[in-house]
XYZ file of C-alpha atoms in Angstrom:
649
model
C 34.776 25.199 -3.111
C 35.380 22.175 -4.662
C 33.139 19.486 -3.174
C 29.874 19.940 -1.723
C 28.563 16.674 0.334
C 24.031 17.063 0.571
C 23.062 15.367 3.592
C 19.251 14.559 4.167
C 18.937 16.137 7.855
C 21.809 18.474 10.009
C 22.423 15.119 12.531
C 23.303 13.294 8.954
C 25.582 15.981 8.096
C 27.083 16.394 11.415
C 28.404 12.632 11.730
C 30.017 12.681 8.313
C 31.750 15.869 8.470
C 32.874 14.515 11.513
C 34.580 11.510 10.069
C 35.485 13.796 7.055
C 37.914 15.659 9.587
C 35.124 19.082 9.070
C 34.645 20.680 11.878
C 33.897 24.324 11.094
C 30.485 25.142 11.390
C 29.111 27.758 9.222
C 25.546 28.672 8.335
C 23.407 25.695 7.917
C 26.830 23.746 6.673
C 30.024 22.563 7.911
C 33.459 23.778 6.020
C 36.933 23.153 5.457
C 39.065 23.996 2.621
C 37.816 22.304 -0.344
C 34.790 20.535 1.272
C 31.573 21.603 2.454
C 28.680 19.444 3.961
C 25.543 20.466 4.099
C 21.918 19.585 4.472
C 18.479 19.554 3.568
C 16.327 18.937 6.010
C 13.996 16.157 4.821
C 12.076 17.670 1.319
C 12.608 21.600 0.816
C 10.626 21.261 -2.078
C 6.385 21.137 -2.729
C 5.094 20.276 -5.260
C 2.643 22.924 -6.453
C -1.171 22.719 -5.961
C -3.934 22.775 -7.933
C -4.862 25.931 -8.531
C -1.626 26.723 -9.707
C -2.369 24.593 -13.069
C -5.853 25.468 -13.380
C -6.684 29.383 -12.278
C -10.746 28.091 -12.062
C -10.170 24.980 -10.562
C -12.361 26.675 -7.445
C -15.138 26.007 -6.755
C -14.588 22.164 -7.439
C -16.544 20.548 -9.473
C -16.507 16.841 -11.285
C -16.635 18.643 -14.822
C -13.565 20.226 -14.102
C -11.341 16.963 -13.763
C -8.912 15.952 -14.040
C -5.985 17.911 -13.129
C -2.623 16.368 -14.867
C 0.135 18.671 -15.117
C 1.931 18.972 -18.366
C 4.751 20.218 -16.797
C 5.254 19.704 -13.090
C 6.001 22.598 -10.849
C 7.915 22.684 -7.632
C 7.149 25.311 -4.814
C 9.775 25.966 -2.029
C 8.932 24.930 1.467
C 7.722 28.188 3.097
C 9.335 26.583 6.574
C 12.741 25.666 5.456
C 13.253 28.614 2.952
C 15.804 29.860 4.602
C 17.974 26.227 4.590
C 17.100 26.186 0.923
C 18.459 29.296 -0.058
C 21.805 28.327 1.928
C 21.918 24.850 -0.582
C 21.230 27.290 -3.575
C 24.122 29.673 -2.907
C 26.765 26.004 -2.019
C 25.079 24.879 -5.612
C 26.186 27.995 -7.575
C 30.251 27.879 -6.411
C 30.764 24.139 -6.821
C 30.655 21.828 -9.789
C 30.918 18.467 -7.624
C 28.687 17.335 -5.706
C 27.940 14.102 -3.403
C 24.503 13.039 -2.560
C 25.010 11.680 0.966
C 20.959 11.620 1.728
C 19.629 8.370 2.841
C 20.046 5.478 0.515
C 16.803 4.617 -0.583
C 14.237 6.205 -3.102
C 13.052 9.003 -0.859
C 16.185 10.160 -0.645
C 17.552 10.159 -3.369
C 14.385 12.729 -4.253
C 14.939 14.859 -1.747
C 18.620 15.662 -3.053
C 18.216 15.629 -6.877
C 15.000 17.627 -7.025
C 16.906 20.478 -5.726
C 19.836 19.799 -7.925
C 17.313 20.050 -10.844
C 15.381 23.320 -9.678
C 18.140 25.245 -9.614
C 19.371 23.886 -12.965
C 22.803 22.106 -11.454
C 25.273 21.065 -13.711
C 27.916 19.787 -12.200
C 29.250 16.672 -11.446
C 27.621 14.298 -9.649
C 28.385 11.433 -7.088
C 26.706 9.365 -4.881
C 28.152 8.183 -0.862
C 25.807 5.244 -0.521
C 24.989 4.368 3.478
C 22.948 2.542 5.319
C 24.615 3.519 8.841
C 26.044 6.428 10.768
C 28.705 4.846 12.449
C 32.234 5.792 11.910
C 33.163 2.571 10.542
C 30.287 2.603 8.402
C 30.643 6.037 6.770
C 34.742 5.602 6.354
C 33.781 2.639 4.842
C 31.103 4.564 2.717
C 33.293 7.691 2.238
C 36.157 4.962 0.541
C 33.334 3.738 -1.640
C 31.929 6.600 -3.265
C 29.589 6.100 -5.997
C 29.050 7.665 -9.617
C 25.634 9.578 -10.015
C 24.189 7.270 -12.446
C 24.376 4.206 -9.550
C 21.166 5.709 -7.998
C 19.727 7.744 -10.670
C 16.916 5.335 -11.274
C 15.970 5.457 -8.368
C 14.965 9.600 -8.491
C 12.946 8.265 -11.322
C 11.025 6.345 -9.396
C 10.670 8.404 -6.349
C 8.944 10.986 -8.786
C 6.949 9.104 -9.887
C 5.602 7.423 -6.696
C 5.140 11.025 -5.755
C 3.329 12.350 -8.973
C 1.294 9.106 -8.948
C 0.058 10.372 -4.925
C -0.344 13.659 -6.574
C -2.876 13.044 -9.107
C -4.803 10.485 -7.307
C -4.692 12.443 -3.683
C -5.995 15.849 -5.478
C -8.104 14.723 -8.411
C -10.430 11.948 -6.459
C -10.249 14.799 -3.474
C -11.777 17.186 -5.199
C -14.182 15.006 -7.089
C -15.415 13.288 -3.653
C -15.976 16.675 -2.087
C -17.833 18.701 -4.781
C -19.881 15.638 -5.491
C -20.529 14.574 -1.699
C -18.883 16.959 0.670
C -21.899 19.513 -0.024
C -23.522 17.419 2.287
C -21.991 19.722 5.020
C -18.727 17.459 5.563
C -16.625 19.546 3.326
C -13.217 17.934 2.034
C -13.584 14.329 1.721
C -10.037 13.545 1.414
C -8.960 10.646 -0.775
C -4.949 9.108 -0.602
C -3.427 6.035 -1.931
C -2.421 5.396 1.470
C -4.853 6.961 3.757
C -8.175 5.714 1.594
C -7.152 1.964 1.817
C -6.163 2.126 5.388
C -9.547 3.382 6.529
C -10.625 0.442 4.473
C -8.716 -1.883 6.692
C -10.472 -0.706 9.786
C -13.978 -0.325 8.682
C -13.760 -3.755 7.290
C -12.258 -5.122 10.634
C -14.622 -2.990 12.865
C -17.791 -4.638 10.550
C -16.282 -7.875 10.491
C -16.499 -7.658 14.629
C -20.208 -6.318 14.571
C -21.427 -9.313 11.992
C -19.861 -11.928 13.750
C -21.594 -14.952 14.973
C -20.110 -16.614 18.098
C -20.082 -20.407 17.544
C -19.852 -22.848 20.141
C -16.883 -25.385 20.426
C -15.942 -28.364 22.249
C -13.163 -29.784 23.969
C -12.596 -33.449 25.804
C -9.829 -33.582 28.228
C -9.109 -36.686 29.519
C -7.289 -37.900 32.572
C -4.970 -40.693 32.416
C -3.316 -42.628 35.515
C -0.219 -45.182 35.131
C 0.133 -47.924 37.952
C 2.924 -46.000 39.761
C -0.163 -43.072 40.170
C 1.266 -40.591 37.464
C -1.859 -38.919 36.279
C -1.813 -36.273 33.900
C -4.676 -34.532 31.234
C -4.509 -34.613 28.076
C -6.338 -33.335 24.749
C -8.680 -35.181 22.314
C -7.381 -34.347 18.814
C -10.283 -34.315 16.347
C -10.019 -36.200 12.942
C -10.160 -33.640 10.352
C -13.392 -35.219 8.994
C -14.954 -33.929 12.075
C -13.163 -30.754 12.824
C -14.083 -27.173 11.217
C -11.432 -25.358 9.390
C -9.312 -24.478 12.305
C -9.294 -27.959 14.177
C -12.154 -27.899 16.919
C -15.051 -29.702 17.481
C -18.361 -27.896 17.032
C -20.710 -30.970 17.834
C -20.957 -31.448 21.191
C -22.075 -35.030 20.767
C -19.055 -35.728 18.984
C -17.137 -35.385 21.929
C -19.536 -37.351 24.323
C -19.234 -40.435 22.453
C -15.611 -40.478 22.598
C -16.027 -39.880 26.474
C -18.738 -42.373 26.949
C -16.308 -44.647 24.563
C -13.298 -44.214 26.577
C -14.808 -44.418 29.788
C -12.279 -46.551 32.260
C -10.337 -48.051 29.335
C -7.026 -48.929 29.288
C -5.046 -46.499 26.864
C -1.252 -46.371 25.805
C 1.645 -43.941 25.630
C 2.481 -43.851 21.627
C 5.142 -40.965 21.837
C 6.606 -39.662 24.875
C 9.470 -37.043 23.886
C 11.933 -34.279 25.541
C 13.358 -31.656 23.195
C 15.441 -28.763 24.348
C 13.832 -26.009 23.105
C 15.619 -21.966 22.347
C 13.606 -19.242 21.186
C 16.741 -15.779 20.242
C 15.961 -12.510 21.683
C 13.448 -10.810 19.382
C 15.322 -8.146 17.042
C 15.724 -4.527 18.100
C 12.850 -1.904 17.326
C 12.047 -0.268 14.372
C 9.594 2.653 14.675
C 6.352 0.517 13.454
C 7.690 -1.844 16.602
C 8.049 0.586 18.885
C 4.973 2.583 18.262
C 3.439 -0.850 18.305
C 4.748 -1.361 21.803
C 4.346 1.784 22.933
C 0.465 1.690 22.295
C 0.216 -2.033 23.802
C 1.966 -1.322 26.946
C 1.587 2.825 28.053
C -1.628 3.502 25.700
C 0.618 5.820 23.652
C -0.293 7.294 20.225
C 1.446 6.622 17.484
C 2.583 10.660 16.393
C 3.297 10.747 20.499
C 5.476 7.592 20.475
C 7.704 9.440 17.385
C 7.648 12.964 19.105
C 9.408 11.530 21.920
C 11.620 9.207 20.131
C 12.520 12.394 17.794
C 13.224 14.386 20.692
C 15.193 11.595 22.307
C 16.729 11.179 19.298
C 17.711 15.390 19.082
C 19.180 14.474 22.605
C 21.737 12.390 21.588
C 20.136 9.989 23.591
C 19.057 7.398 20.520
C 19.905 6.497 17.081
C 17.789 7.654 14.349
C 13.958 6.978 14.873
C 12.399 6.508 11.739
C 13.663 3.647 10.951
C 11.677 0.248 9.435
C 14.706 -2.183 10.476
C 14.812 -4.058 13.588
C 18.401 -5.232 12.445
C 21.768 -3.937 13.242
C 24.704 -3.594 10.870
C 27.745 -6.078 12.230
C 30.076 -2.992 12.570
C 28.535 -1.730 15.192
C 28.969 -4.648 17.825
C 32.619 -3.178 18.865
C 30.171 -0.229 20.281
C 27.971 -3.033 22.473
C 30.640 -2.568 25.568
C 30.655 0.876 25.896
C 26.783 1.410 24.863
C 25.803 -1.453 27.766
C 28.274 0.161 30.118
C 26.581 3.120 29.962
C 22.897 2.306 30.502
C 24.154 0.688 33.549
C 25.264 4.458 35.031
C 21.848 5.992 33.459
C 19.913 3.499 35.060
C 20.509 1.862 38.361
C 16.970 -0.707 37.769
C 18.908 -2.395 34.183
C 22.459 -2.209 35.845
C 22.104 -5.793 37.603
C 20.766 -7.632 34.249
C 23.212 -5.259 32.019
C 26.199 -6.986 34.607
C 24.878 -10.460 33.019
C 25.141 -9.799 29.321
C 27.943 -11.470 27.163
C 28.988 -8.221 25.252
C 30.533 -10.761 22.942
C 27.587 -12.587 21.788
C 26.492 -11.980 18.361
C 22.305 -13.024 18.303
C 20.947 -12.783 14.692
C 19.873 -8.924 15.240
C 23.331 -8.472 13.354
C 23.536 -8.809 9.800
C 26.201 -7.658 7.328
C 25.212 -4.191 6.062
C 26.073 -3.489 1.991
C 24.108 -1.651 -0.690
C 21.069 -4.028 -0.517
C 20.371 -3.687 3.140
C 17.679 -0.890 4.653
C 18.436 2.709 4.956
C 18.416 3.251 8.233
C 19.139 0.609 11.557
C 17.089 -0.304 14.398
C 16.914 2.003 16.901
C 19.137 2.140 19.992
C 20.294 3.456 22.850
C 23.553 5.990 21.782
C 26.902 5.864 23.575
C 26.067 9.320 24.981
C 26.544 9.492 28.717
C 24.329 13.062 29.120
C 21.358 11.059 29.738
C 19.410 12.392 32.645
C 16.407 10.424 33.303
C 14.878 12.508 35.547
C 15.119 14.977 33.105
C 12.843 13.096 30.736
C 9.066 13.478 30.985
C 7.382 9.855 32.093
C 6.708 9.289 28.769
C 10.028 9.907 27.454
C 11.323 7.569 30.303
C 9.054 4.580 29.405
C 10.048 5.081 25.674
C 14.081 5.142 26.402
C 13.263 2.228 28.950
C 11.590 0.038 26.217
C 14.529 0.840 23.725
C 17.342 0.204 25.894
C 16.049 -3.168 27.110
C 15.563 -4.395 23.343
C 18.994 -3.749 23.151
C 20.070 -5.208 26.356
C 17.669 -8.692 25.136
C 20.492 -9.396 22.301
C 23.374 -10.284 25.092
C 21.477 -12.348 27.755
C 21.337 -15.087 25.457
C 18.787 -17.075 24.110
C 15.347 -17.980 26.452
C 15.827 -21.938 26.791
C 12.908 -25.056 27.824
C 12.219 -28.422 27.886
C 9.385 -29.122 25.995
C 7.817 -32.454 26.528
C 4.980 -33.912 24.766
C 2.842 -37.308 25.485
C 0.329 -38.782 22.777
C -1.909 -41.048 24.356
C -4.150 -43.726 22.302
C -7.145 -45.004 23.713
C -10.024 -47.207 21.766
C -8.245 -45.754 18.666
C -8.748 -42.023 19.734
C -5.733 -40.201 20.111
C -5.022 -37.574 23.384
C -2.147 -35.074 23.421
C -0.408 -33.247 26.312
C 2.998 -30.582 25.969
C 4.190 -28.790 29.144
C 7.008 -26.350 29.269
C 9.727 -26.455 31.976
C 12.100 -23.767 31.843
C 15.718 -24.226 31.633
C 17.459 -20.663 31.400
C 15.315 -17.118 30.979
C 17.691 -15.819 28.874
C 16.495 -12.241 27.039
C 13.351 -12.932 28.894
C 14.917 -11.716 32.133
C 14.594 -8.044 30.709
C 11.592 -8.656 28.195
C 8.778 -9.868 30.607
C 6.132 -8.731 28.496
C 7.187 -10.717 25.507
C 6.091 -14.509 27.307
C 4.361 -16.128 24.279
C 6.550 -19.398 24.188
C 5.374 -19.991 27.903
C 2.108 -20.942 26.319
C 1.035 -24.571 27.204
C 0.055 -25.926 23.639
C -1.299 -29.466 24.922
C -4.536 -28.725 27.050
C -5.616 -26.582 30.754
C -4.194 -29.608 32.810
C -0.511 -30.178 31.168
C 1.354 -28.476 33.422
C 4.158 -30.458 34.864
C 3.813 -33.989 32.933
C 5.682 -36.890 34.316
C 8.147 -38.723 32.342
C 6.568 -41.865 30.485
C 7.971 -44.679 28.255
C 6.456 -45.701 25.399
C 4.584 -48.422 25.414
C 3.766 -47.343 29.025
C -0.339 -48.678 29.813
C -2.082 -46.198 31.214
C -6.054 -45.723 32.960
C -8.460 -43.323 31.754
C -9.702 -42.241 35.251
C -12.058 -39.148 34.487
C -12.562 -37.015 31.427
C -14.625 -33.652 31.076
C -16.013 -31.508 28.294
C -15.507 -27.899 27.984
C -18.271 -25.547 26.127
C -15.985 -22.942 24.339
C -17.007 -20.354 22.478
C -15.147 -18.690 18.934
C -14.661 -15.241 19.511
C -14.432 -12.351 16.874
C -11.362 -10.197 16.084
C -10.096 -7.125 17.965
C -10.916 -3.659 17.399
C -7.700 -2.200 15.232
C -5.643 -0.179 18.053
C -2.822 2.558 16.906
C 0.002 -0.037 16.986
C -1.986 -2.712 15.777
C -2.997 -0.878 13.016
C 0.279 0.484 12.164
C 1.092 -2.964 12.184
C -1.323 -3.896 9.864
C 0.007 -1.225 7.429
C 3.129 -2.903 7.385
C 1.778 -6.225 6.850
C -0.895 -5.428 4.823
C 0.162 -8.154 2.015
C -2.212 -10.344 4.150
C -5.043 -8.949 3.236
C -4.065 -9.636 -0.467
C -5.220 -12.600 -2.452
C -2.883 -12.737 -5.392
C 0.454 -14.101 -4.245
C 2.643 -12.252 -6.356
C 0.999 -8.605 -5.003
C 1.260 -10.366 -1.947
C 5.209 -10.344 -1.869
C 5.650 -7.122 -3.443
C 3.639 -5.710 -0.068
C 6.218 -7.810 1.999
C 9.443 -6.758 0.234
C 7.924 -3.066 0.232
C 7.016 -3.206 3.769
C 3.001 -2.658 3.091
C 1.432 0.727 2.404
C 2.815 4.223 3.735
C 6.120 4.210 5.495
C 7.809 4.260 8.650
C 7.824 7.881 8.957
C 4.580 8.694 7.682
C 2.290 6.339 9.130
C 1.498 7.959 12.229
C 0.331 10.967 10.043
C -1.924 9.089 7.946
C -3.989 7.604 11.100
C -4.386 11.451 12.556
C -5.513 12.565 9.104
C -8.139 9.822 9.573
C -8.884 11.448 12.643
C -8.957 14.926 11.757
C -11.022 14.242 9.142
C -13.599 12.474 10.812
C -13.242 8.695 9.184
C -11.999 7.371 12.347
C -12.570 8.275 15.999
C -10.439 6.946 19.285
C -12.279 4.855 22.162
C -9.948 4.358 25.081
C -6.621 2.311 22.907
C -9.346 1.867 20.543
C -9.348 3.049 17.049
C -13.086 3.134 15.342
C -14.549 3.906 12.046
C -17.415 6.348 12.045
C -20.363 6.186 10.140
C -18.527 8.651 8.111
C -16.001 6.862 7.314
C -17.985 3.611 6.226
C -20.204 5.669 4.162
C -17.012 7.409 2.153
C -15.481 3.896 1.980
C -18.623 2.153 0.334
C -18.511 4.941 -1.972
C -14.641 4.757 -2.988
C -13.750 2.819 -6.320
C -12.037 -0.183 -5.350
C -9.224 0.310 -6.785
C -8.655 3.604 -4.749
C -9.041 1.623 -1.625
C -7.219 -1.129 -2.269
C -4.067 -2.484 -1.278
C -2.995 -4.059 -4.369
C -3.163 -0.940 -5.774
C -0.032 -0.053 -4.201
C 1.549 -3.032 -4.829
C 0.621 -2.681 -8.749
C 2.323 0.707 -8.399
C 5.377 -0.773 -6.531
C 6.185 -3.550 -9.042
C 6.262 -0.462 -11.633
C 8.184 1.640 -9.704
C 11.000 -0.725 -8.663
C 11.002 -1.458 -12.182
C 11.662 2.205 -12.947
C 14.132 2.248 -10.419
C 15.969 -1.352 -12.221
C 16.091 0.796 -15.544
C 13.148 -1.783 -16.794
C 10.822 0.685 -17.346
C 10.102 4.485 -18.660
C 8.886 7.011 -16.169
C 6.698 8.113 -18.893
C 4.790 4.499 -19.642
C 4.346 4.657 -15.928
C 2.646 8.177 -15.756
C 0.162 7.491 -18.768
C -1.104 4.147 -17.235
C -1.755 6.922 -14.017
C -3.881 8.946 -16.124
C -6.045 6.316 -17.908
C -6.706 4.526 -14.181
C -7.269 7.946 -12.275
C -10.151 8.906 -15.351
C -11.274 5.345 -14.782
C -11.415 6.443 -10.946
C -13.390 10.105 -11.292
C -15.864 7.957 -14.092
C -16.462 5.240 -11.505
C -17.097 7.938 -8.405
C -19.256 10.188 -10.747
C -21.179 7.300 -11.064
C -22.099 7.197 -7.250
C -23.817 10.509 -7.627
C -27.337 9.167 -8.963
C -29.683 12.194 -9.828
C -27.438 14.561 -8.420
C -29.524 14.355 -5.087
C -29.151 11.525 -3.399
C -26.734 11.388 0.164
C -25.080 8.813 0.900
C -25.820 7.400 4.355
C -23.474 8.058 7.385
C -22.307 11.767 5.158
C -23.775 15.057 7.807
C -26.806 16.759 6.258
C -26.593 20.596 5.163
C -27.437 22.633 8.461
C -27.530 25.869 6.127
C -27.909 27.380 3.050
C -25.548 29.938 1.201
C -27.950 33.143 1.014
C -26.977 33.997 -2.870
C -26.795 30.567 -4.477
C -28.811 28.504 -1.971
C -26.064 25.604 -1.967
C -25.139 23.845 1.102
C -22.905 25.614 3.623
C -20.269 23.553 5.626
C -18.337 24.515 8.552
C -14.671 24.979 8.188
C -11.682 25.670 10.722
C -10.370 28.770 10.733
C -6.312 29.360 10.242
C -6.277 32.348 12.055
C -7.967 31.785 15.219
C -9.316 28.981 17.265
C -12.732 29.170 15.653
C -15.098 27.883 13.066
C -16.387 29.897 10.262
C -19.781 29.112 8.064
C -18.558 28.662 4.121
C -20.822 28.208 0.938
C -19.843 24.657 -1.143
C-alpha cells in the first residue's frame, strides 16, 4: 500500500473514494491498488480518567486536587475498537498518509491523535475540504496539502481538549466531595455545561424579579379635506422617553392630546420605497433544532437523531453542520435536487414548478480554505425517499429542510412600504403600512412573516397617498395603557440559540467578537448533549417547550467561581487557542496558565465550604447514613439494571 486517505466518518470516506475511482470495499476501508481510504468514525480515542493518574483519587476529596497529568494518556474507545484496530493494521503497511477528516480543529484531532498513538512515521499530507461534492473534492483531491498546513491546528485542538479535561474533572470532583454529600452525588462542573446553566438560571430569575411597568401610547387620527383619515403614532422626545422610546407618564401623553385637540396638523414626509427582504439562508443544525422546537415542540438530541438518520438515508447532507451557507459549486445540483422533491412530495411540487433554478440568492458563497467545515444542510439528489416511510417526525424534519432549500429560488419577498410623519402644534405623529408586492420565498416559508409587521401604530393599515405639505384635521385621538413585559422562559432552540450567540451576554467587546467568530460556547454537534446533561443531572427540568432551572441548579450556580461559569472564559481560551493554531503561541504557555487558573478555581470553591457543615440551599439533604463511617449516603443509578442502589459519599 502506498497511500492511505483517513476520513473522519464511513459516509466521508465513501464520497471520496468514489471520486478517487475506489470502489472495492474491504473491512472498514475502501481499496484499490496503491490507495486505501479509510475512516475513523468521529474520536476512537479517550482520554484516560482520573484514577488512572492517581490510584487513591477515590473517595474524592478537596485535599486530593488537583489532578494534572504529566504525561497525558489516551484510552481506546471500547465502542469503536474494532474500527481502530482496522486504522492500526492500514498505519503499519503505509508510510503516506492523507488526513481527509473535516477541516477544522476537531478534526484534525481526531486523525493525528491516532497517528501519534501508534507512533506513525510516515509521511504526512493533508486534503483540505469544506464540501462533499464531486466538484468540491476533485477540486480538493488536485490541491492536496503538506502536513505542516494544519498541524497547528492539532495543537490547539489538544489543548482545547486538555483545558475541558482538567477543569471538567478537577472542579467535578471538588464540587461533589465538598457538596454532593448532601445526597446529590456528582455535581458535575464543564466549561460548557457550567456557564450554560448560568444562562438559564439568570434568565429564569431575571423573569421572576421583574417589575411590569406601565407605558403609554397616543394615537391620533388625522382627516384631509378629500376624507382620507388615517392613525398615526406620537413619537416621544427622548427627554421624555425611557431607554427604549415609550412614554411611562401617562400625563405626558394627555397634554399632547388635550394640546392637539381639533388642530390643524401637516404632512412633513410622505414616502414610497420598494422594499426586498432575500430568502433567509439554509439551516444549520443550531437552526434547525431551533425550528424544530418552535414549530413541532421537538427536543434538541430528537431533532439530530432524526436528521442523523435522515442523513444515514441518503436522504440529507451532513447534519451537524453550523453553516447556513452553501458552497457556489453546488448550484449545477439545484435542477436535479428541486426536480426531485417535486416526485417525493406532491404538496411542494406546485411552488417547486415556480422556482428560477438559475437564481443565485446570497445562501451561495465561494467555498476556499477559510470557509466552515461543513455546508448547510439539504435535501440530497437521492430519489429513494419514501415519505411514508418516515415516522411523523422524520416527515416534519425533511419537510422543514427541503422548503429552506426551495426559499433560495422563489426569489426575494417584495413591499411597498409607505410612511407619513405628521406635525401638529410642534408634536410629531408617524404612520408605516406594508402593501405587498410579490411573496417571493414567503410562499413556502409562512412561518417566517416578521417583515409583515406594521412598524407605525394599531391603525396604519392601508394609508392613503399624501403630498407634502398636505393640511390635515386631527379628528379623534386615544391613549393606550401598555404594559412592559419580562423575557421568555429559555426553550431548547432558544437556548441552543443562545449558546451560539452567547457573545451578547459579554461586556468586553473584544471577548465579545471572539464568541461571534467562534460561534459561542459548545458546538454544533455537542450542544444538544450538554442541555440533557443539565437534565440528567438535575440543574434543569422541562415544562411543556419550557426549559427551567431547579433549585438545584441555582444553588450549584451561586456556588460556582465565576470564572467557571462564565462565558468569557471561553472566549479567553479561544483567543489562546486560535493563537496556537496561527503558530503565535506554545501549547505549553497555554497549559501552565490552565493550571494556575484551575488552582485559583478549587481555592475559590473550597472557600464556599464554611465550617465544613454548612449546605447550601436548593442542594437535597442526606436521607441516610453509611453504617461504618456515618457519612451521608446518596442514591446512584445502577449500570446493570433499571434500578437505584444506596452508596456511602
Amino acid at each position: 500500500m502506498k497511500t492511505l486517505y483517513i476520513c473522519e466518518k464511513p459516509k466521508q470516506g465513501a464520497d471520496i473514494a468514489k471520486v478517487l475511482g475506489i470502489t472495492k470495499y474491504g473491512d472498514g476501508c475502501v481499496e484499490c491498488g496503491d490507495i486505501t481510504v479509510t475512516w475513523c468514525i468521529g474520536h476512537l480515542l479517550e482520554m484516560a480518567s482520573p484514577e488512572y493518574y492517581r490510584r487513591d483519587i477515590k473517595p474524592w476529596s478537596i485535599e486530593k486536587l488537583p489532578v494534572i497529568p504529566e504525561n497525558w494518556q489516551m484510552i481506546i474507545n471500547k465502542k469503536t475498537r474494532s474500527q481502530f484496530n482496522i486504522v492500526q493494521k492500514l498505519l503499519a503497511k503505509t508510510k503516506h498518509v492523507v488526513v481527509a477528516t473535516d477541516a477544522d480543529r476537531e478534526g484534525e484531532v481526531i486523525a493525528r491523535e491516532v497517528l501519534d498513538y501508534c507512533k506513525y512515521q510516515g509521511k504526512i499530507e493533508r486534503l483540505w475540504l469544506s464540501a462533499l461534492d464531486v466538484e468540491s473534492i476533485r477540486k480538493a483531491l488536485a490541491d492536496i496539502k503538506p502536513g505542516e498546513f494544519s498541524e497547528n491546528l492539532y495543537y490547539a485542538g489538544i489543548g482545547r481538549r486538555q483545558a475541558d479535561w482538567l477543569v471538567g474533572m478537577n472542579m467535578t470532583m471538588a464540587a461533589s466531595s465538598l457538596f454532593g454529600g448532601y445526597g446529590d452525588g456528582v455535581l458535575s462542573v464543564g466549561r460548557v455545561q457550567t456557564p450554560t446553566l448560568k444562562l438559564v438560571v439568570d434568565r429564569d430569575l431575571e423573569i421572576e424579579n421583574f417589575k411590569s411597568k406601565n407605558y403609554y401610547v397616543l394615537l391620533a387620527k388625522f382627516s384631509s379635506k378629500k376624507h382620507e383619515k388615517f392613525w398615526a403614532k406620537l413619537q416621544i422626545s427622548e427627554d421624555k422617553a425611557d431607554s427604549e422610546g415609550r412614554c411611562l407618564d401617562q400625563q405626558i401623553a394627555s397634554d399632547v392630546a388635550a394640546k392637539i385637540k381639533n388642530k390643524a396638523a401637516k404632512v412633513e414626509e410622505s414616502k414610497d420605497e420598494k422594499k426586498k427582504t432575500t430568502a433567509p439562508a439554509c439551516l444549520s443544525l443550531s437552526e434547525l433544532q431551533s425550528q424544530a422546537s418552535s414549530k413541532f415542540g421537538m427536543s434538541a438530541k430528537r431533532t439530530l437523531d432524526i436528521a442523523q438518520l435522515l442523513y444515514e438515508k441518503g436522504i440529507i447532507t451532513y447534519p451537524r453542520s453550523d453553516s447556513g451557507f452553501l458552497p457556489e459549486s453546488q448550484l449545477n445540483d439545484a435542477a436535479k435536487i428541486l426536480d426531485n422533491m417535486k416526485s417525493i412530495d406532491s404538496d411542494l411540487s406546485a411552488l417547486i414548478s415556480k422556482c428560477d433554478y438559475k437564481q443565485k440568492s446570497s445562501v451561495w458563497k465561494k467555498w476556499d480554505n477559510n470557509s466552515p467545515s461543513h455546508h448547510a444542510i439539504i435535501p440530497t439528489e437521492s430519489k429513494s425517499v419514501d415519505l411514508k416511510k418516515l415516522t411523523k417526525d422524520g416527515q416534519q424534519i425533511y419537510d422543514l429542510i427541503c422548503r429552506y432549500y426551495i426559499a433560495q429560488f422563489l426569489g426575494g419577498y417584495i413591499y411597498t412600504s409607505r410612511t407619513i410623519v405628521v406635525v401638529c402644534e410642534d408634536e410629531t405623529f408617524k404612520a408605516v403600512s406594508n402593501e405587498l408586492v410579490e411573496r417571493g420565498w414567503k410562499a413556502i416559508l409562512t412561518f417566517n412573516d416578521k417583515v409583515d409587521i406594521d412598524k407605525g401604530g394599531d391603525k396604519a393599515i392601508g394609508l392613503p397617498k399624501l403630498r407634502k405639505g398636505t393640511v390635515l384635521d386631527n379628528t379623534n385621538s386615544k391613549i393606550e395603557a401598555k404594559q412592559t413585559k419580562p423575557l421568555v422562559y429559555f426553550t431548547e432552540g432558544t437556548l441552543i440559540q443562545a449558546m451560539k450567540n452567547v457573545g451578547k451576554y459579554v461586556v468586553d467587546t473584544k471577548l465579545k467578537k471572539v464568541l461571534k467568530e467562534t460561534s459561542g460556547i459548545g458546538t454544533v454537534a455537542t450542544r444538544d448533549s450538554v442541555i440533557e446533561i443539565l437534565i440528567k443531572r438535575n440543574y434543569l427540568e422541562r415544562k411543556n417547550k419550557k426549559l427551567i432551572s431547579t433549585k438545584k441548579g441555582r444553588a450549584f450556580i451561586k456556588l460556582m467561581p465565576l470564572v467557571v461559569k462564565d462565558p468569557a472564559t471561553t472566549a479567553r481560551w479561544e483567543q489562546s487557542l486560535e493563537e496556537i493554531a496561527e503558530g503565535k503561541r506554545q501549547l505549553k504557555l497555554f497549559s501552565s496558565q490552565q493550571h494556575q487558573v484551575l488552582s485559583s478555581m478549587l481555592s475559590t470553591l473550597a472557600l464556599q465550604k464554611v465550617d465544613g457543615s454548612v449546605k447550601p440551599e436548593g442542594l437535597s439533604e442526606a436521607k441516610y447514613l453509611c453504617s461504618k463511617c456515618k457519612k451521608p449516603l446518596r442514591r446512584i443509578k445502577s449500570k446493570r439494571s433499571s434500578g437505584y442502589f444506596w452508596g456511602c459519599t
